mmCIF file of C-alpha atoms in Angstrom:
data_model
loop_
_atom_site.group_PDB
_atom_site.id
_atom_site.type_symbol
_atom_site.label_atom_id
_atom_site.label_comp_id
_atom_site.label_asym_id
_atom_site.label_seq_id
_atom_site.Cartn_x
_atom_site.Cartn_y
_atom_site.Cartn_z
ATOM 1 C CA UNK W 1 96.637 -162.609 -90.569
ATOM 2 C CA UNK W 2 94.807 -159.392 -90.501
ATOM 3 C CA UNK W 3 93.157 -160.200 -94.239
ATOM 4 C CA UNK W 4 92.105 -163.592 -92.837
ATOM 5 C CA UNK W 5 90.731 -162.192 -89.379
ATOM 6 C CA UNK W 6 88.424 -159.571 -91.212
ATOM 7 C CA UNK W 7 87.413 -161.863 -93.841
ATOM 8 C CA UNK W 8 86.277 -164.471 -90.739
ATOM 9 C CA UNK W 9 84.446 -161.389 -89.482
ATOM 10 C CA UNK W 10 82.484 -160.923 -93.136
ATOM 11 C CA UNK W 11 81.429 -164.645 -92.974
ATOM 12 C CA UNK W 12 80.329 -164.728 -89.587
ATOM 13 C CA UNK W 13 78.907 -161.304 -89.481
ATOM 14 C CA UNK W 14 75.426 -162.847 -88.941
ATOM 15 C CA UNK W 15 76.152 -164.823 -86.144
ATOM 16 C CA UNK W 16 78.283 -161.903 -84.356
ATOM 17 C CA UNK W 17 75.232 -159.731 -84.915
ATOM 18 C CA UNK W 18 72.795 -162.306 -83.466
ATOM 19 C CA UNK W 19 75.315 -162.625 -80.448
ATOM 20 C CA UNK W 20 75.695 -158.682 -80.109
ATOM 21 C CA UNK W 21 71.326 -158.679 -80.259
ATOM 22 C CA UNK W 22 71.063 -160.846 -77.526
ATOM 23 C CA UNK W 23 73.472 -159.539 -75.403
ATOM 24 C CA UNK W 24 71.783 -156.191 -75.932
ATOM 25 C CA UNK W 25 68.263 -157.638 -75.256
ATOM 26 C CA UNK W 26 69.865 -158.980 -72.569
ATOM 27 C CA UNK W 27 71.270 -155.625 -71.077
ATOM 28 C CA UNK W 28 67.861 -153.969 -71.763
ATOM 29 C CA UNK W 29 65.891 -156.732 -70.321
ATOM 30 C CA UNK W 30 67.930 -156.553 -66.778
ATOM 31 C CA UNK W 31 67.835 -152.618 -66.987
ATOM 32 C CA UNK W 32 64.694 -152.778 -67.591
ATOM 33 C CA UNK W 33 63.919 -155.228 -64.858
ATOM 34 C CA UNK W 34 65.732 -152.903 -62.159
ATOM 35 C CA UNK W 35 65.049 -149.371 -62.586
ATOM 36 C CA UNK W 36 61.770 -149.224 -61.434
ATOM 37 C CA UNK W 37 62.580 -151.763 -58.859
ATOM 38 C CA UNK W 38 59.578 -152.023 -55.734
ATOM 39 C CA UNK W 39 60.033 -154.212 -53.028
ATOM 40 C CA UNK W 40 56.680 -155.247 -52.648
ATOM 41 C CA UNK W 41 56.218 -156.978 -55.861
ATOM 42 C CA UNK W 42 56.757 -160.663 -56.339
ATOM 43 C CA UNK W 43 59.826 -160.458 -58.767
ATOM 44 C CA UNK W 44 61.833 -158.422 -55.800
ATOM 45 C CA UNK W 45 62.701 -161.983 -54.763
ATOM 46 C CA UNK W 46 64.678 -162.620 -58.045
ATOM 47 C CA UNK W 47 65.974 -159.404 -58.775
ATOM 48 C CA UNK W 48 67.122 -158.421 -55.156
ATOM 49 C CA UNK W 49 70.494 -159.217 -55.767
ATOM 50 C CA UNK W 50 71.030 -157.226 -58.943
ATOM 51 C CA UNK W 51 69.358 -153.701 -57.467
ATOM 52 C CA UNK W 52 71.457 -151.127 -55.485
ATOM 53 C CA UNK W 53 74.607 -151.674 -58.402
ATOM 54 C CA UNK W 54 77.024 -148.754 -58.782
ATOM 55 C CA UNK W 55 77.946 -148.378 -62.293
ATOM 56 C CA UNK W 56 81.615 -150.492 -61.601
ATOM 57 C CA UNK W 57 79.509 -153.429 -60.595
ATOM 58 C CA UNK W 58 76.787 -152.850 -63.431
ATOM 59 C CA UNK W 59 80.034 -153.146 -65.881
ATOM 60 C CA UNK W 60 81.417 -155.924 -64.303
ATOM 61 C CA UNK W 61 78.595 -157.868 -64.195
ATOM 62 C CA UNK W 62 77.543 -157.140 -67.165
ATOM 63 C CA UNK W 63 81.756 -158.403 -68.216
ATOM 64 C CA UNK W 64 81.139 -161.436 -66.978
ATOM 65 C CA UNK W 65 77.886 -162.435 -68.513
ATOM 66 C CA UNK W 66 79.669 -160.990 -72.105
ATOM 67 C CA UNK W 67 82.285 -163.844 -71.148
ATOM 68 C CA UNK W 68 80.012 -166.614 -70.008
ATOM 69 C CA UNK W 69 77.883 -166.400 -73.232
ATOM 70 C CA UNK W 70 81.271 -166.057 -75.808
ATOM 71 C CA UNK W 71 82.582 -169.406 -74.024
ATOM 72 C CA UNK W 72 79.901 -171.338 -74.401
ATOM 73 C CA UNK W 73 79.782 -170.009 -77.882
ATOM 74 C CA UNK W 74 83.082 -170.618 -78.430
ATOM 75 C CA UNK W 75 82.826 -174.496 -76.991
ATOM 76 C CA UNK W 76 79.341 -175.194 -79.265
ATOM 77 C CA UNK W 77 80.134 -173.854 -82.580
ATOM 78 C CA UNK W 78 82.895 -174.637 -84.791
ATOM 79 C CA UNK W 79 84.956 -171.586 -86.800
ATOM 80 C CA UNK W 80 88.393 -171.950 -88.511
ATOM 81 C CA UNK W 81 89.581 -169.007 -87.294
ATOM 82 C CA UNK W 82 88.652 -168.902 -83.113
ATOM 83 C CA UNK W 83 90.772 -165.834 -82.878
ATOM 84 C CA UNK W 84 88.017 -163.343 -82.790
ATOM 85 C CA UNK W 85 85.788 -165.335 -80.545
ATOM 86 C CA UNK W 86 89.293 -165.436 -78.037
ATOM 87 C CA UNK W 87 89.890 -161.821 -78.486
ATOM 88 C CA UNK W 88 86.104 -160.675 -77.487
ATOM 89 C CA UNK W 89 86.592 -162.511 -74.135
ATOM 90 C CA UNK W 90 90.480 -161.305 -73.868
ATOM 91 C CA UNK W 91 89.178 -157.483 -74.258
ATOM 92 C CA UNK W 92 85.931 -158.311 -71.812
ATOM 93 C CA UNK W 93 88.519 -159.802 -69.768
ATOM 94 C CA UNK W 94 90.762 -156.564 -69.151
ATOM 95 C CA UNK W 95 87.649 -154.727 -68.998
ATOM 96 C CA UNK W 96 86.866 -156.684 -65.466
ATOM 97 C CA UNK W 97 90.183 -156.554 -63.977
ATOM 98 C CA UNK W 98 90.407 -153.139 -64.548
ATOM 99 C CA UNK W 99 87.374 -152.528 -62.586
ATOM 100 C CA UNK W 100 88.187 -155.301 -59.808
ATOM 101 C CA UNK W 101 92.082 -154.733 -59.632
ATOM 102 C CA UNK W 102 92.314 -157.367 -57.028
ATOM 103 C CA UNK W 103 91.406 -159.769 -58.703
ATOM 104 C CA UNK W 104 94.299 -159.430 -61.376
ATOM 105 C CA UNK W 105 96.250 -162.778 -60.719
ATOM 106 C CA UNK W 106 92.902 -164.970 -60.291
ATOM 107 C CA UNK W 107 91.439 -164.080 -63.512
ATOM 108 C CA UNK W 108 94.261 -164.113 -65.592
ATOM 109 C CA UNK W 109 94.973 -167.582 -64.665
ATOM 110 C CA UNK W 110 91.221 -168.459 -65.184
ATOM 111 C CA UNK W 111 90.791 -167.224 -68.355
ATOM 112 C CA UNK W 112 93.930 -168.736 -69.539
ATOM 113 C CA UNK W 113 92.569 -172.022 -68.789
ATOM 114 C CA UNK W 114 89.379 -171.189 -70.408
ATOM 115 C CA UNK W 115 91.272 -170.240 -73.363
ATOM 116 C CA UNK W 116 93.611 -172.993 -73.426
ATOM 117 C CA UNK W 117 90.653 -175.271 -73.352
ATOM 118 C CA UNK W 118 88.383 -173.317 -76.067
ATOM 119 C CA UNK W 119 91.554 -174.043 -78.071
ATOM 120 C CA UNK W 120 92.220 -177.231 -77.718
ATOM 121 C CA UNK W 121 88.322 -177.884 -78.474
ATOM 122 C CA UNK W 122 89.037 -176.103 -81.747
ATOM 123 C CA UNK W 123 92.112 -178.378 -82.625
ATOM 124 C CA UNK W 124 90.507 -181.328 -81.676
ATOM 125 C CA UNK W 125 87.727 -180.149 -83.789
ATOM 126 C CA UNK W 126 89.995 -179.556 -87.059
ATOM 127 C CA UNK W 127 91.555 -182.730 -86.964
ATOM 128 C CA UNK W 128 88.292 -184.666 -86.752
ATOM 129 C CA UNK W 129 87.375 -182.659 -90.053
ATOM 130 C CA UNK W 130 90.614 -182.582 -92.004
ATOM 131 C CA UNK W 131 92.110 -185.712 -90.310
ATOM 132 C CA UNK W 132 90.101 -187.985 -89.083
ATOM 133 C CA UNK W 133 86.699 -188.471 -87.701
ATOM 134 C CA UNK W 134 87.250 -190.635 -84.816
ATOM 135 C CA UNK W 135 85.225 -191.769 -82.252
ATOM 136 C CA UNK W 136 87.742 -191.606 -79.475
ATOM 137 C CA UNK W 137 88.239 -187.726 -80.339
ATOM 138 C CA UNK W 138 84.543 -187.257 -80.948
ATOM 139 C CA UNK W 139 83.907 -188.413 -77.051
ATOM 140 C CA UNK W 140 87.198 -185.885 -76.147
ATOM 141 C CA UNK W 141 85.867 -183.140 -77.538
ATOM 142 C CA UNK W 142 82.375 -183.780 -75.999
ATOM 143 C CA UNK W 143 83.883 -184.169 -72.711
ATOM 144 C CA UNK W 144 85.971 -181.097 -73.118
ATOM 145 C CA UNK W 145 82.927 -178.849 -74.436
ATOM 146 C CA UNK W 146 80.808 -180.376 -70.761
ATOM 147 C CA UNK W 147 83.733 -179.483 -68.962
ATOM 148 C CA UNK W 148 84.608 -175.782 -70.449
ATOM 149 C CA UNK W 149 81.155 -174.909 -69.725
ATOM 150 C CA UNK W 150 80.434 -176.106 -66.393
ATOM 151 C CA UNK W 151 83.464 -174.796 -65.993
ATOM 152 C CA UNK W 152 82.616 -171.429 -67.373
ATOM 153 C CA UNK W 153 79.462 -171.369 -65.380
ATOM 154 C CA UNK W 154 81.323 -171.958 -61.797
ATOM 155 C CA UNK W 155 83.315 -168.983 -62.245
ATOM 156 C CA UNK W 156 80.270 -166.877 -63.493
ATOM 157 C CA UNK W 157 78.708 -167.574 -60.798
ATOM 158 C CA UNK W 158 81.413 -166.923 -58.695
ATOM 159 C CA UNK W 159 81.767 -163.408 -59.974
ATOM 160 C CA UNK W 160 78.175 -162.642 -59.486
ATOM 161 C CA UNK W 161 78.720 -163.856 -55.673
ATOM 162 C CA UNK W 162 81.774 -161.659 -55.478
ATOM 163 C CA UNK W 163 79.801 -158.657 -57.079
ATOM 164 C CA UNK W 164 76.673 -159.359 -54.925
ATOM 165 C CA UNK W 165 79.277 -159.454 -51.418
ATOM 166 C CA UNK W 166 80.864 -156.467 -52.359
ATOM 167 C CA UNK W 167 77.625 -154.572 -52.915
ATOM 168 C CA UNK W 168 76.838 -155.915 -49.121
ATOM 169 C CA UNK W 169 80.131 -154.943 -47.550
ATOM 170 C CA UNK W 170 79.570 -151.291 -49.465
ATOM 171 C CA UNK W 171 76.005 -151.119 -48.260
ATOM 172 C CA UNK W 172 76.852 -152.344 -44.593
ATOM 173 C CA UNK W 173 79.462 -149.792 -44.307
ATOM 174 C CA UNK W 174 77.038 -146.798 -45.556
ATOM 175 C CA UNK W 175 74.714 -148.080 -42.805
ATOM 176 C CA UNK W 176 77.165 -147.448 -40.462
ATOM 177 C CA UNK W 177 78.764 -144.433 -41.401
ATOM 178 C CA UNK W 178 74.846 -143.198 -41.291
ATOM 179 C CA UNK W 179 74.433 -144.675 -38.133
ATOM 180 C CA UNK W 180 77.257 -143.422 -36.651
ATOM 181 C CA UNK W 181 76.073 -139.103 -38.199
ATOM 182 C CA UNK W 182 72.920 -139.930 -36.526
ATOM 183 C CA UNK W 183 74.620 -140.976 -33.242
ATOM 184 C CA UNK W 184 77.083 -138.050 -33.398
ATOM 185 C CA UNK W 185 74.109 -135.367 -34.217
ATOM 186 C CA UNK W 186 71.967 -136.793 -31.477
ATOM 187 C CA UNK W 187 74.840 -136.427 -29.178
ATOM 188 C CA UNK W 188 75.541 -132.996 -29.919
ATOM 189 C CA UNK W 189 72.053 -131.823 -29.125
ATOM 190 C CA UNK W 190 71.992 -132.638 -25.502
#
């Protein structure tokens, strides 16, 4: 197992370093993007939501587009051995519930499902090729590869809106804890 996992790594080294490039454009691009963030420029509009981060949020956002990009990966291209493309998202995975603890019984159950399906794509896959090439499965697997990443993309975007509303509940209650010093200092001067 271990013999055939490394030498799946040595064939698809070039593809795992073209994934692990983009992804670190990517990262510098949105870094980039948001540390010399004004509000009076144009982009402000798009980048709004990503500014004001802690470093939790930074990781977990940064989790979840790691997981978005290896499922749709996973669903487009065809390996024998989908074990290393299942374990990347697995260990992303337990990266973001250990930063959002909450949300431990939610995402486990998601990304079972998304791993189910990824899967089942890749059987479906291997029997067309060592089996038979059917059109029936052909349209299956099509279906399957729509639906894993629309699928995939729901619940990205669902993180993102769960990362952007708790950056808002943490920024509403520093407002208020600053509101209230200033009331409490103003009151003590009189």
């Amino acid at each position: 197992m271990l013999q055939s996992t490394i030498y799946n790594i040595n064939i698809n080294l070039k593809e795992l370093a073209l994934f692990l490039g983009v992804i670190l454009l990517l990262g510098i691009a949105i870094y980039a993007l948001t540390s010399k963030f004004d509000i009076h420029k144009k982009r402000a509009m798009y980048l709004g939501l990503l500014t004001g981060l802690n470093t939790h949020q930074i990781i977990s956002l940064c989790a979840i587009i790691i997981k978005l990009f290896c499922i749709i990966y996973s669903a487009c291209t065809y390996t024998e051995y989908i074990l290393l493309g299942l374990a990347i998202i697995l260990v992303v995975e337990v990266i973001y519930i250990i930063l959002n603890p909450k949300k431990l019984f939610f995402e486990t159950i998601n990304t079972a499902a998304q791993i189910i399906f990824l899967y089942l794509i890749n059987v479906l896959r291997t029997y067309q090729i060592q089996v038979s090439n059917e059109m029936n499965v052909g349209q299956i697997t099509v279906i399957l590869i729509i639906f894993i990443i629309l699928y995939a993309i729901y619940f990205f975007l669902k993180g993102l809106e769960d990362l952007v509303a708790t950056k808002n509940k943490e920024k509403s209650k520093h407002n208020k804890e600053k509101k209230v010093n200033n009331t409490l200092d103003v009151g003590g001067k009189k």
